[in-house]
Coordinates of C-alpha atoms and ligand atoms in Angstrom, one line a residue:
M184 CA 91.2 122.4 108.9
T185 CA 93.6 124.2 111.1
D186 CA 96.5 123.6 110.6
A187 CA 96.9 122.4 114.2
C188 CA 94.8 119.5 112.9
P189 CA 95.7 117.7 109.9
P190 CA 93.6 116.9 108.3
R191 CA 92.1 113.1 109.1
P192 CA 94.4 110.7 106.1
W193 CA 92.1 108.4 103.8
W194 CA 93.6 105.4 105.8
K195 CA 92.0 105.9 108.4
D196 CA 88.4 105.4 106.6
A197 CA 89.9 102.8 104.7
I198 CA 88.6 99.3 104.6
F199 CA 92.0 96.9 103.1
Y200 CA 91.2 93.6 101.0
Q201 CA 94.8 91.6 100.7
I202 CA 94.4 89.9 96.9
Y203 CA 97.0 86.9 97.0
P204 CA 97.4 86.7 92.8
R205 CA 98.2 83.4 92.0
S206 CA 94.7 82.3 93.6
F207 CA 92.7 84.7 93.2
Q208 CA 91.8 84.7 90.0
D209 CA 92.9 83.1 86.8
S210 CA 91.1 84.9 83.4
N211 CA 93.0 82.7 80.7
G212 CA 92.8 79.1 82.0
D213 CA 96.5 78.2 83.0
G214 CA 95.5 77.7 86.4
I215 CA 96.9 80.1 88.3
G216 CA 95.1 84.4 89.5
D217 CA 96.5 87.1 87.4
I218 CA 95.9 90.7 86.6
P219 CA 92.9 90.7 84.3
G220 CA 91.4 88.4 86.9
I221 CA 91.4 91.0 89.6
I222 CA 90.2 93.5 86.8
S223 CA 87.1 90.5 86.8
R224 CA 86.1 90.7 90.4
L225 CA 86.6 94.8 90.9
D226 CA 82.9 95.4 91.0
E227 CA 82.9 92.4 93.7
I228 CA 85.4 93.6 96.4
A229 CA 83.5 97.5 95.5
A230 CA 79.9 95.4 96.8
L231 CA 81.8 94.4 99.4
G232 CA 82.9 98.3 100.6
V233 CA 86.2 97.8 100.4
T234 CA 88.3 100.7 99.1
A235 CA 91.8 100.0 99.0
L236 CA 94.0 96.5 98.0
W237 CA 97.2 95.4 99.2
L238 CA 98.7 93.3 96.8
S239 CA 101.1 90.5 96.9
P240 CA 103.7 90.4 95.2
L241 CA 102.9 90.6 91.1
Y242 CA 107.3 90.9 90.3
C243 CA 109.3 88.2 88.1
S244 CA 110.0 86.1 90.5
P245 CA 110.7 82.7 89.8
D246 CA 108.7 81.7 93.4
A247 CA 111.1 80.3 95.4
D248 CA 109.0 81.9 97.7
N249 CA 105.7 82.8 95.3
G250 CA 107.0 85.3 94.2
Y251 CA 108.8 87.0 97.8
D252 CA 112.0 86.7 95.9
I253 CA 111.8 88.8 94.1
A254 CA 114.6 89.3 90.2
D255 CA 112.8 92.7 89.1
Y256 CA 111.0 95.4 91.5
C257 CA 110.6 97.2 88.1
D258 CA 108.2 94.5 86.1
I259 CA 105.3 92.3 86.3
D260 CA 105.8 88.4 85.9
P261 CA 104.4 87.1 82.2
R262 CA 102.4 85.1 84.5
Y263 CA 100.2 87.9 85.8
G264 CA 100.2 89.8 83.1
N265 CA 102.2 92.8 82.3
L266 CA 102.8 97.1 83.4
A267 CA 100.0 97.7 80.6
D268 CA 97.3 95.5 82.5
F269 CA 97.9 96.8 86.2
D270 CA 98.5 100.0 84.9
H271 CA 94.3 99.1 83.5
L272 CA 94.3 97.5 87.0
V273 CA 94.8 101.3 89.6
A274 CA 92.4 103.0 86.3
E275 CA 90.0 100.2 86.7
A276 CA 90.0 100.3 90.7
A277 CA 90.5 104.7 90.7
K278 CA 87.5 104.6 88.8
R279 CA 86.2 102.7 91.8
E280 CA 87.3 104.5 94.7
I281 CA 89.6 102.1 95.3
K282 CA 93.1 102.1 96.2
I283 CA 96.3 100.5 95.1
I284 CA 99.1 99.5 98.1
M285 CA 102.0 96.9 96.9
D286 CA 103.4 94.3 98.6
L287 CA 107.5 96.2 99.7
I288 CA 110.8 93.0 100.2
I289 CA 113.0 94.8 100.9
N290 CA 114.7 92.6 103.1
H291 CA 116.2 90.0 100.2
T292 CA 116.1 89.8 96.5
S293 CA 115.2 86.9 95.0
S294 CA 119.1 85.2 93.9
E295 CA 118.2 85.0 90.2
H296 CA 118.7 89.2 90.2
R297 CA 120.9 90.4 88.3
W298 CA 122.5 92.8 91.2
F299 CA 123.3 89.1 93.0
Q300 CA 124.4 87.4 89.9
A301 CA 126.8 90.5 89.6
S302 CA 127.5 90.5 93.3
R303 CA 128.7 86.4 92.6
R304 CA 131.1 87.5 91.1
G305 CA 132.0 90.1 92.4
E306 CA 130.9 93.3 90.0
E307 CA 131.0 96.2 91.2
P308 CA 128.4 98.5 92.3
Y309 CA 127.3 95.6 92.9
R310 CA 129.9 93.4 95.0
D311 CA 128.7 94.5 97.9
Y312 CA 125.1 95.1 97.4
Y313 CA 124.5 91.1 99.8
I314 CA 126.4 90.6 102.9
W315 CA 128.9 88.1 102.8
R316 CA 131.1 86.6 104.7
E317 CA 134.2 83.9 104.7
A318 CA 133.6 80.8 106.0
K319 CA 135.6 80.1 109.3
E320 CA 138.4 78.1 109.3
N321 CA 137.1 75.0 109.6
G322 CA 135.1 76.0 106.8
D323 CA 131.6 76.3 108.6
P324 CA 129.7 79.9 108.5
P325 CA 130.3 82.5 109.6
N326 CA 127.7 82.1 112.9
N327 CA 125.5 79.9 113.8
W328 CA 121.5 81.9 113.3
T329 CA 119.6 80.1 111.9
S330 CA 116.8 80.6 109.0
F331 CA 113.3 81.5 109.2
F332 CA 113.2 78.8 107.3
M333 CA 115.2 75.9 109.4
G334 CA 118.5 75.6 108.9
S335 CA 121.5 77.4 108.4
T336 CA 120.6 81.3 107.6
W337 CA 124.7 81.8 105.9
E338 CA 124.7 79.2 101.7
W339 CA 128.0 79.1 100.6
D340 CA 128.1 80.5 97.0
D341 CA 131.0 78.9 95.0
Q342 CA 131.6 81.3 92.4
R343 CA 132.7 83.8 95.0
Q344 CA 134.3 81.7 97.3
A345 CA 131.9 83.3 100.0
Y346 CA 128.4 82.6 102.5
Y347 CA 126.2 85.4 101.8
L348 CA 123.5 85.5 105.0
H349 CA 119.5 84.7 104.4
L350 CA 116.7 85.1 106.6
F351 CA 114.4 83.0 104.3
D352 CA 115.7 80.7 102.0
A353 CA 118.8 80.1 100.2
Q354 CA 116.9 81.7 97.3
Q355 CA 116.4 84.9 99.0
P356 CA 119.4 86.7 99.9
D357 CA 118.9 89.2 102.2
L358 CA 120.2 93.0 101.4
N359 CA 123.1 94.4 102.5
Y360 CA 121.8 97.8 104.0
D361 CA 125.2 99.1 105.1
N362 CA 125.3 100.4 102.0
P363 CA 123.9 103.4 100.8
A364 CA 123.9 102.4 97.3
V365 CA 121.3 99.6 97.9
I366 CA 118.6 102.1 100.5
E367 CA 119.1 105.0 96.4
E368 CA 117.8 101.5 94.4
V369 CA 114.8 100.9 97.4
K370 CA 114.0 104.7 97.1
Q371 CA 114.7 104.0 92.8
V372 CA 111.4 101.3 93.4
L373 CA 109.4 103.0 95.5
R374 CA 109.5 105.7 92.7
F375 CA 108.6 103.5 89.7
W376 CA 105.1 102.0 91.1
L377 CA 103.8 105.5 93.1
D378 CA 104.5 107.1 89.7
R379 CA 102.8 104.4 88.5
G380 CA 100.1 105.0 90.6
V381 CA 99.9 102.9 93.8
A382 CA 99.0 104.8 97.3
G383 CA 101.7 102.8 99.2
F384 CA 103.0 100.0 100.3
R385 CA 102.7 97.0 102.4
C386 CA 106.5 96.1 104.0
D387 CA 107.3 92.9 104.0
V388 CA 109.5 91.9 106.7
I389 CA 110.2 96.5 106.9
N390 CA 111.9 95.8 110.8
L391 CA 114.8 93.3 110.2
L392 CA 116.6 95.4 107.1
H393 CA 119.4 95.7 109.4
K394 CA 121.8 93.9 111.5
T395 CA 123.6 95.0 114.3
S396 CA 126.4 92.4 114.4
F397 CA 127.1 89.0 113.2
D398 CA 127.6 87.7 116.3
D399 CA 126.2 84.2 117.3
G400 CA 122.5 83.9 118.6
R401 CA 122.2 83.4 121.8
G402 CA 118.9 81.1 121.7
G403 CA 117.7 77.1 120.9
P404 CA 116.9 76.0 117.5
I405 CA 114.7 78.9 115.9
L406 CA 115.6 82.1 115.0
R407 CA 119.0 81.7 116.8
G408 CA 120.3 85.6 116.7
I409 CA 117.4 87.5 115.8
E410 CA 118.6 89.9 118.7
H411 CA 121.0 90.9 115.9
Y412 CA 119.1 92.2 114.3
Q413 CA 114.9 92.0 114.9
T414 CA 114.1 95.7 115.0
Q415 CA 117.6 98.0 115.4
L416 CA 118.4 101.8 115.5
G417 CA 120.0 101.0 112.3
T418 CA 116.1 100.0 110.7
H419 CA 115.1 102.7 111.9
R420 CA 117.6 105.0 110.5
I421 CA 116.9 103.3 106.5
L422 CA 112.8 104.1 107.1
Q423 CA 113.4 107.6 109.0
E424 CA 114.8 108.1 105.3
L425 CA 113.2 106.2 103.8
R426 CA 110.2 108.3 104.9
R427 CA 111.9 112.0 104.2
E428 CA 113.0 111.0 101.1
V429 CA 109.9 108.9 99.2
W430 CA 107.3 108.3 101.3
E431 CA 106.6 112.2 102.5
P432 CA 106.9 113.8 99.8
Y433 CA 104.2 111.4 97.7
G434 CA 102.4 111.4 100.5
A435 CA 102.5 107.6 100.7
F436 CA 101.4 104.6 103.2
T437 CA 103.7 102.5 104.2
V438 CA 101.4 99.3 106.7
G439 CA 104.9 97.3 108.2
E440 CA 105.1 93.9 109.1
S441 CA 107.0 93.7 111.5
F442 CA 107.8 90.5 112.9
G443 CA 108.0 89.3 116.5
V444 CA 107.4 93.4 117.0
N445 CA 106.4 94.4 120.8
L446 CA 104.3 97.0 121.9
P447 CA 107.4 99.6 122.4
E448 CA 109.4 98.9 119.0
A449 CA 105.8 99.3 117.2
Q450 CA 105.5 102.7 118.8
A451 CA 109.2 103.7 117.8
L452 CA 108.0 102.7 114.3
T453 CA 104.8 104.4 114.0
N454 CA 106.2 108.1 115.7
P455 CA 105.1 110.1 114.0
D456 CA 107.5 112.3 114.2
P457 CA 110.7 111.4 113.4
G458 CA 109.1 109.8 111.6
E459 CA 108.6 106.1 109.6
L460 CA 105.5 104.3 109.0
D461 CA 102.1 105.2 109.7
V462 CA 101.0 101.1 111.0
V463 CA 102.5 97.6 112.1
F464 CA 100.9 94.5 111.6
Y465 CA 102.5 92.4 115.1
F466 CA 101.1 88.9 115.5
D467 CA 100.5 87.9 119.2
H468 CA 97.1 88.2 118.8
L469 CA 97.4 85.8 116.4
E470 CA 99.0 83.3 118.2
V471 CA 97.2 83.3 121.5
D472 CA 96.8 79.5 121.5
R473 CA 100.1 78.4 119.6
I474 CA 103.5 78.5 121.5
I475 CA 105.8 78.9 118.5
N476 CA 104.4 81.7 116.2
R477 CA 101.6 79.2 114.6
Y478 CA 103.5 76.4 115.7
G479 CA 102.2 74.2 118.8
P480 CA 98.5 74.3 119.3
K481 CA 97.5 75.3 123.7
P482 CA 94.4 76.0 124.6
F483 CA 92.1 79.6 123.7
S484 CA 91.2 81.3 126.0
A485 CA 89.3 84.9 125.4
A486 CA 90.4 86.7 128.6
K487 CA 93.7 86.0 127.0
L488 CA 92.8 87.4 123.4
M489 CA 91.1 89.9 125.0
E490 CA 94.6 90.9 127.2
R491 CA 96.4 91.2 124.3
L492 CA 94.1 93.2 122.2
T493 CA 94.1 95.5 124.5
T494 CA 98.0 96.4 124.7
W495 CA 97.3 97.6 121.3
Q496 CA 94.6 99.4 121.1
H497 CA 95.9 101.0 124.8
G498 CA 99.8 101.1 123.4
L499 CA 99.1 102.7 120.0
D500 CA 96.6 105.6 119.0
W501 CA 95.8 104.0 115.7
N502 CA 97.3 100.7 113.9
A503 CA 96.7 98.4 111.5
L504 CA 93.4 95.6 111.9
Y505 CA 93.4 91.8 110.6
L506 CA 93.0 88.1 111.6
E507 CA 94.1 86.6 108.1
N508 CA 96.9 86.9 105.4
H509 CA 98.8 85.0 102.6
D510 CA 101.2 83.7 106.0
Q511 CA 98.0 83.7 108.6
P512 CA 95.4 80.0 108.8
R513 CA 92.3 80.7 107.6
I514 CA 90.2 82.9 110.5
V515 CA 87.2 80.5 111.0
S516 CA 89.0 77.4 111.0
H517 CA 91.6 78.7 113.2
Y518 CA 89.9 80.2 116.4
G519 CA 86.1 79.6 115.3
D520 CA 84.6 77.1 113.8
D521 CA 84.7 75.6 111.2
K522 CA 82.8 73.1 111.7
K523 CA 79.1 72.6 113.4
Y524 CA 79.2 76.6 113.9
W525 CA 80.4 78.5 111.0
A526 CA 78.9 80.7 109.5
R527 CA 78.6 82.5 113.3
S528 CA 81.6 81.4 114.2
A529 CA 82.5 83.6 110.8
N530 CA 80.7 86.0 111.7
L531 CA 81.6 86.6 115.3
L532 CA 85.3 86.8 114.1
A533 CA 83.8 89.9 111.1
T534 CA 82.3 91.4 114.1
M535 CA 85.5 91.1 116.5
L536 CA 88.1 92.7 113.8
L537 CA 85.6 95.3 112.5
T538 CA 84.1 96.6 115.5
L539 CA 88.1 98.0 117.4
R540 CA 89.9 100.4 116.8
G541 CA 91.5 101.1 113.6
T542 CA 92.1 100.8 109.4
P543 CA 90.8 96.7 108.8
F544 CA 92.3 95.0 106.5
L545 CA 90.5 91.7 104.6
Y546 CA 92.2 88.7 103.1
Q547 CA 90.6 87.7 99.5
G548 CA 88.7 84.8 100.9
Q549 CA 87.8 85.5 104.6
E550 CA 84.1 87.0 103.5
I551 CA 82.8 84.4 102.4
G552 CA 84.3 82.6 104.9
M553 CA 86.6 79.7 103.9
T554 CA 88.1 77.6 105.2
N555 CA 91.7 75.7 105.9
F556 CA 92.4 73.4 103.3
D557 CA 90.9 70.1 103.8
Y558 CA 94.7 68.1 102.1
T559 CA 94.8 65.0 103.7
S560 CA 99.5 64.9 102.9
F561 CA 102.1 66.5 102.4
D562 CA 101.8 65.9 98.6
Q563 CA 99.7 68.6 98.6
L564 CA 101.9 71.1 99.5
D565 CA 102.6 74.0 97.8
D566 CA 104.1 76.3 100.8
V567 CA 108.5 76.0 101.3
E568 CA 107.9 77.1 105.3
S569 CA 106.4 73.8 105.7
F570 CA 108.0 71.2 104.5
N571 CA 111.7 72.7 105.7
V572 CA 108.9 73.0 109.3
A573 CA 107.9 69.3 108.4
A574 CA 111.7 68.1 108.0
L575 CA 113.6 69.9 111.3
M576 CA 109.8 68.4 112.9
K577 CA 111.3 64.9 111.6
R578 CA 115.0 64.8 112.9
F579 CA 113.3 65.5 116.1
G580 CA 111.5 62.6 116.5
L581 CA 108.7 63.8 115.5
P582 CA 106.6 60.5 114.2
R583 CA 104.2 61.1 110.8
G584 CA 101.3 61.6 112.5
L585 CA 102.2 63.7 114.7
R586 CA 104.1 66.1 112.1
W587 CA 100.9 66.2 109.6
R588 CA 98.8 67.4 112.1
L589 CA 100.7 70.6 113.5
I590 CA 101.6 71.4 109.3
R591 CA 97.8 70.4 108.8
Q592 CA 96.8 73.4 111.4
A593 CA 99.8 76.2 110.9
S594 CA 100.9 75.8 106.7
R595 CA 100.3 78.6 105.2
D596 CA 98.8 77.0 102.3
N597 CA 95.6 77.1 104.6
A598 CA 95.4 80.6 103.0
R599 CA 96.4 80.0 99.8
T600 CA 93.9 77.8 98.0
P601 CA 91.9 79.9 95.2
V602 CA 89.4 81.6 95.9
Q603 CA 85.6 80.0 95.9
W604 CA 84.1 82.1 93.8
D605 CA 81.1 79.7 92.7
S606 CA 80.3 75.9 92.6
W607 CA 81.8 74.5 88.9
P608 CA 84.9 72.9 87.8
G609 CA 87.2 75.8 89.5
A610 CA 85.0 77.4 91.6
G611 CA 85.2 79.9 89.4
F612 CA 88.7 80.5 89.6
T613 CA 89.4 79.1 86.8
T614 CA 89.0 76.7 83.9
G615 CA 92.3 75.1 84.0
K616 CA 94.7 73.1 86.6
P617 CA 95.2 75.2 89.7
W618 CA 98.6 75.6 90.7
L619 CA 96.9 74.7 94.0
A620 CA 93.6 72.5 95.0
I621 CA 90.9 73.9 95.6
N622 CA 89.0 73.1 99.1
A623 CA 86.4 70.4 98.2
N624 CA 83.2 72.2 100.3
A625 CA 83.8 75.5 97.0
T626 CA 81.0 73.4 96.2
W627 CA 78.5 75.0 99.0
L628 CA 81.0 77.4 100.4
N629 CA 81.9 79.9 97.7
Y630 CA 81.0 83.3 96.6
A631 CA 77.8 82.9 93.7
A632 CA 76.6 81.3 96.6
Q633 CA 76.3 83.9 99.0
D634 CA 75.8 87.4 97.3
S635 CA 72.2 87.1 97.6
D636 CA 71.7 85.6 100.8
P637 CA 70.4 88.2 103.5
H638 CA 72.0 86.3 105.9
S639 CA 75.0 84.9 104.2
V640 CA 78.8 85.7 105.6
L641 CA 79.2 88.0 103.1
N642 CA 76.4 89.2 103.7
F643 CA 77.1 90.1 107.5
Y644 CA 80.0 91.3 106.3
R645 CA 78.5 93.5 104.2
R646 CA 76.4 95.5 106.2
L647 CA 79.0 95.5 109.4
I648 CA 81.4 97.3 107.0
R649 CA 78.0 99.4 106.2
L650 CA 77.4 99.7 109.7
R651 CA 80.8 100.6 110.5
R652 CA 81.2 103.2 107.7
S653 CA 78.3 105.8 109.0
C654 CA 79.3 105.1 112.8
P655 CA 81.7 108.1 114.2
T656 CA 82.0 106.1 116.8
L657 CA 83.3 102.6 115.6
L658 CA 86.1 105.2 113.3
E659 CA 87.1 106.8 115.6
G660 CA 85.9 106.0 119.1
G661 CA 88.2 104.8 122.8
F662 CA 88.2 101.2 122.8
E663 CA 87.1 100.5 126.7
P664 CA 87.5 96.3 127.7
L665 CA 84.6 95.2 129.9
Y666 CA 84.6 91.9 130.4
A667 CA 86.7 88.3 129.4
D668 CA 87.0 84.8 130.7
R669 CA 88.2 81.8 128.9
A670 CA 85.2 82.2 126.3
L671 CA 83.4 85.2 126.5
M672 CA 84.7 89.1 125.5
I673 CA 83.2 92.1 126.4
Y674 CA 83.8 95.5 125.0
R675 CA 82.7 99.0 124.4
R676 CA 83.4 100.7 121.8
T677 CA 83.6 105.1 123.2
P678 CA 81.3 107.3 121.7
V679 CA 83.7 110.7 120.0
D680 CA 83.4 114.2 121.5
G681 CA 81.0 115.7 120.6
S682 CA 79.8 112.8 118.0
A683 CA 75.9 112.0 118.5
D684 CA 76.6 108.2 118.0
P685 CA 77.0 106.5 120.9
A686 CA 78.8 104.2 123.2
Y687 CA 78.5 100.8 121.5
T688 CA 79.3 97.7 123.8
I689 CA 80.3 94.0 122.3
W690 CA 79.5 90.6 123.2
L691 CA 81.1 87.4 122.2
N692 CA 80.9 84.0 122.9
F693 CA 84.0 82.3 121.6
S694 CA 83.0 78.8 122.6
G695 CA 80.6 76.4 121.4
R696 CA 78.2 76.2 124.3
T697 CA 75.6 78.6 125.6
V698 CA 77.2 81.6 128.8
K699 CA 75.6 83.0 131.2
L700 CA 76.5 85.7 131.1
P701 CA 78.3 87.1 134.5
K702 CA 75.4 88.3 137.1
A703 CA 77.6 90.3 139.5
W704 CA 79.5 92.3 136.7
L705 CA 76.5 92.6 135.2
E706 CA 74.3 94.3 138.5
A707 CA 78.2 96.0 138.5
S708 CA 78.1 97.5 135.3
L709 CA 75.8 97.2 133.7
T710 CA 72.2 95.9 133.9
D711 CA 70.0 93.0 132.8
A712 CA 67.9 95.8 130.6
R713 CA 70.4 97.7 129.0
A714 CA 71.7 94.1 127.9
D715 CA 68.7 93.2 127.0
A716 CA 68.5 95.8 124.7
G717 CA 65.3 95.1 122.0
P718 CA 64.9 97.8 119.4
S719 CA 68.9 99.6 119.1
C720 CA 70.5 96.1 119.2
V721 CA 72.5 97.0 116.2
V722 CA 74.0 93.9 115.0
S723 CA 72.6 90.1 116.5
N724 CA 74.7 86.3 114.4
S725 CA 72.4 85.0 116.3
G726 CA 69.2 87.1 115.3
R727 CA 68.4 87.5 119.0
H728 CA 67.9 91.4 119.9
S729 CA 67.7 90.6 123.8
L730 CA 70.7 89.1 125.7
K731 CA 68.2 87.5 128.3
G732 CA 71.5 87.2 130.7
V733 CA 73.1 84.6 128.5
L734 CA 75.1 83.9 124.3
L735 CA 75.0 81.7 122.1
P736 CA 77.2 78.9 121.1
W737 CA 79.2 80.9 118.9
E738 CA 76.9 84.6 119.7
A739 CA 78.2 88.1 118.0
V740 CA 76.1 90.3 119.6
I741 CA 76.6 94.6 119.1
I742 CA 74.5 96.9 121.2
R743 CA 74.4 100.7 120.2
E744 CA 73.7 101.9 124.1
G745 CA 72.1 105.8 124.2
P746 CA 67.7 105.4 122.8
P747 CA 66.9 102.7 121.3
L748 CA 66.6 104.0 117.6
A749 CA 64.3 104.1 114.9
E750 CA 62.0 101.5 114.1
G751 CA 63.4 99.9 111.0
T752 CA 66.9 101.1 111.1
E753 CA 69.5 98.7 109.6
G754 CA 70.9 96.4 111.7
T755 CA 72.3 92.8 110.8
D756 CA 71.2 90.0 110.7
E757 CA 72.2 86.1 110.2
S758 CA 68.8 84.5 111.2
Ligands
ISL81 O1 103.5 84.0 109.3 C1 105.2 84.4 109.6 C2 104.8 84.6 111.3 O2 104.2 83.9 111.7 C3 106.2 83.9 108.8 O3 105.2 82.9 108.0 C4 106.2 84.6 108.1 O4 107.6 84.2 107.3 C5 106.9 85.7 109.1 O5 106.4 86.4 108.9 C6 107.6 86.6 107.2 O6 106.8 86.9 106.4 C7 107.0 88.0 105.1 O7 108.2 87.4 104.5 C8 108.6 86.3 104.1 C9 107.2 85.3 102.5 O8 107.8 83.7 103.2 C10 106.2 85.9 104.0 O9 104.8 85.0 102.7 C11 105.6 86.8 103.9 O10 105.0 87.6 104.7 C12 110.1 86.1 103.5 O11 110.0 87.2 102.5
CA82 CA1 96.4 83.2 84.5

């Protein structure tokens, strides 16, 4: 490798898998997933073709926001195990050539963190670790900002006789990034975990760190004031410092969850010069059918999805790819059909995720097509955001039935139900009472039922991942949008210079109807023959190899252009 061409970073060829520990695998019957449970499932994870794990928070936390409220950055919450268990996990993962990245939540801590407790008492050096402001003359909060979890972003503290800022829950006070001591503390935390062998971090709401001003916000009731702290110059400077002083020297990978980020901001956040983050998680590809964030459904359009994906595929040379995480509804329920065409639509979504350019991130249970929860009322929920959004809807006069319908399709609990490993009570997740109810469909929708079924969603993912890793075009090739309308999405992955691997065209029908391929477009850009590729059809989620001018409901096909594959080359059929 010449100096001019730096070695290809490991994370460009990685397949990441996010584990939400409390819902992944319980080992001691207390109904909460834990580190020994994760270790016991590493072979299943390796069998999927995963090469890196993102662990959602394992740190000590009072669980105001399920671990995203950290009370001690350098210890494992006893419910998940201890540091020895963590070291054992890192070692066992390494034996399977699986790297580990941690969830880094540094915009805020838990109000139970010793820093905050000392800050409330006005004790140095912690007095200004957080953002304290006096009340207005009339006792009101310092400004009109509103929280991600609804309500004011300011909480009055009797001990300190002042308000403190919290963009999220009142038990998640924001750290003060105008204080160099805070940044030094963060560097210590990073080094602590990097020295334990982690390979990088998923950085939580990392584009919100620096608040440029505390003037009133101009917007409506949702996230009023965000213009004062979203992706500000100060945040870029902090990330450049962390990169320069810690991430670069350690060679640590960073993916930054960047709420509301647009393409120019993402380009700045991931620009290698001067260097901040490696890749980002953006959101707008998951909000094609949403009015605000994950709420307020509107009709889906494959053309709109293609437009947004194309913006990001062309706007960044490389980026993270995902369809699910612990905050998002299950993608087969969101963009797919979790009833009549459950498997086929799950496989179509897998095909899209794993044929785009970038680093794919899967979320636990996505590989078996887990669906949204089957709850019927609010008292089955756990998520603080769901309760707070529902309360705001109630204040706006929405009737209970409508409130439930809106919350049900967007609640973060949809992704947090325990992983369904088998059909027994407890779904193989726990022998105790699960912390959150298990979906009743675990009786048939589970890992064990799919593991040896060649036509299962699980084996479709396994084969797609193997195919992707064997194709330079899918790994490193370009992205070329070809055609899209309300239902159809057709794009091509173009070959890498000098590679023998040809182009691949991906054909997706995001609808429950058989859809005619656009004849005019076919004749103009592709002959029917190439759309009837026969042996060059390397993936089909319907078992068909010739399109014959149509795509069946939820059909996904990958056609390898150029000379047909040798007979017997592995494709992936869900017949
Ligand atoms: O998912 C979201 C946007 O669609 C928001 O619900 C989410 O709160 C936001 O993206 C920030 O998420 C991250 O920070 C939060 C934590 O609750 C989320 O779980 C985490 O992913 C505060 O730490
Ligand atoms: Ca447990």
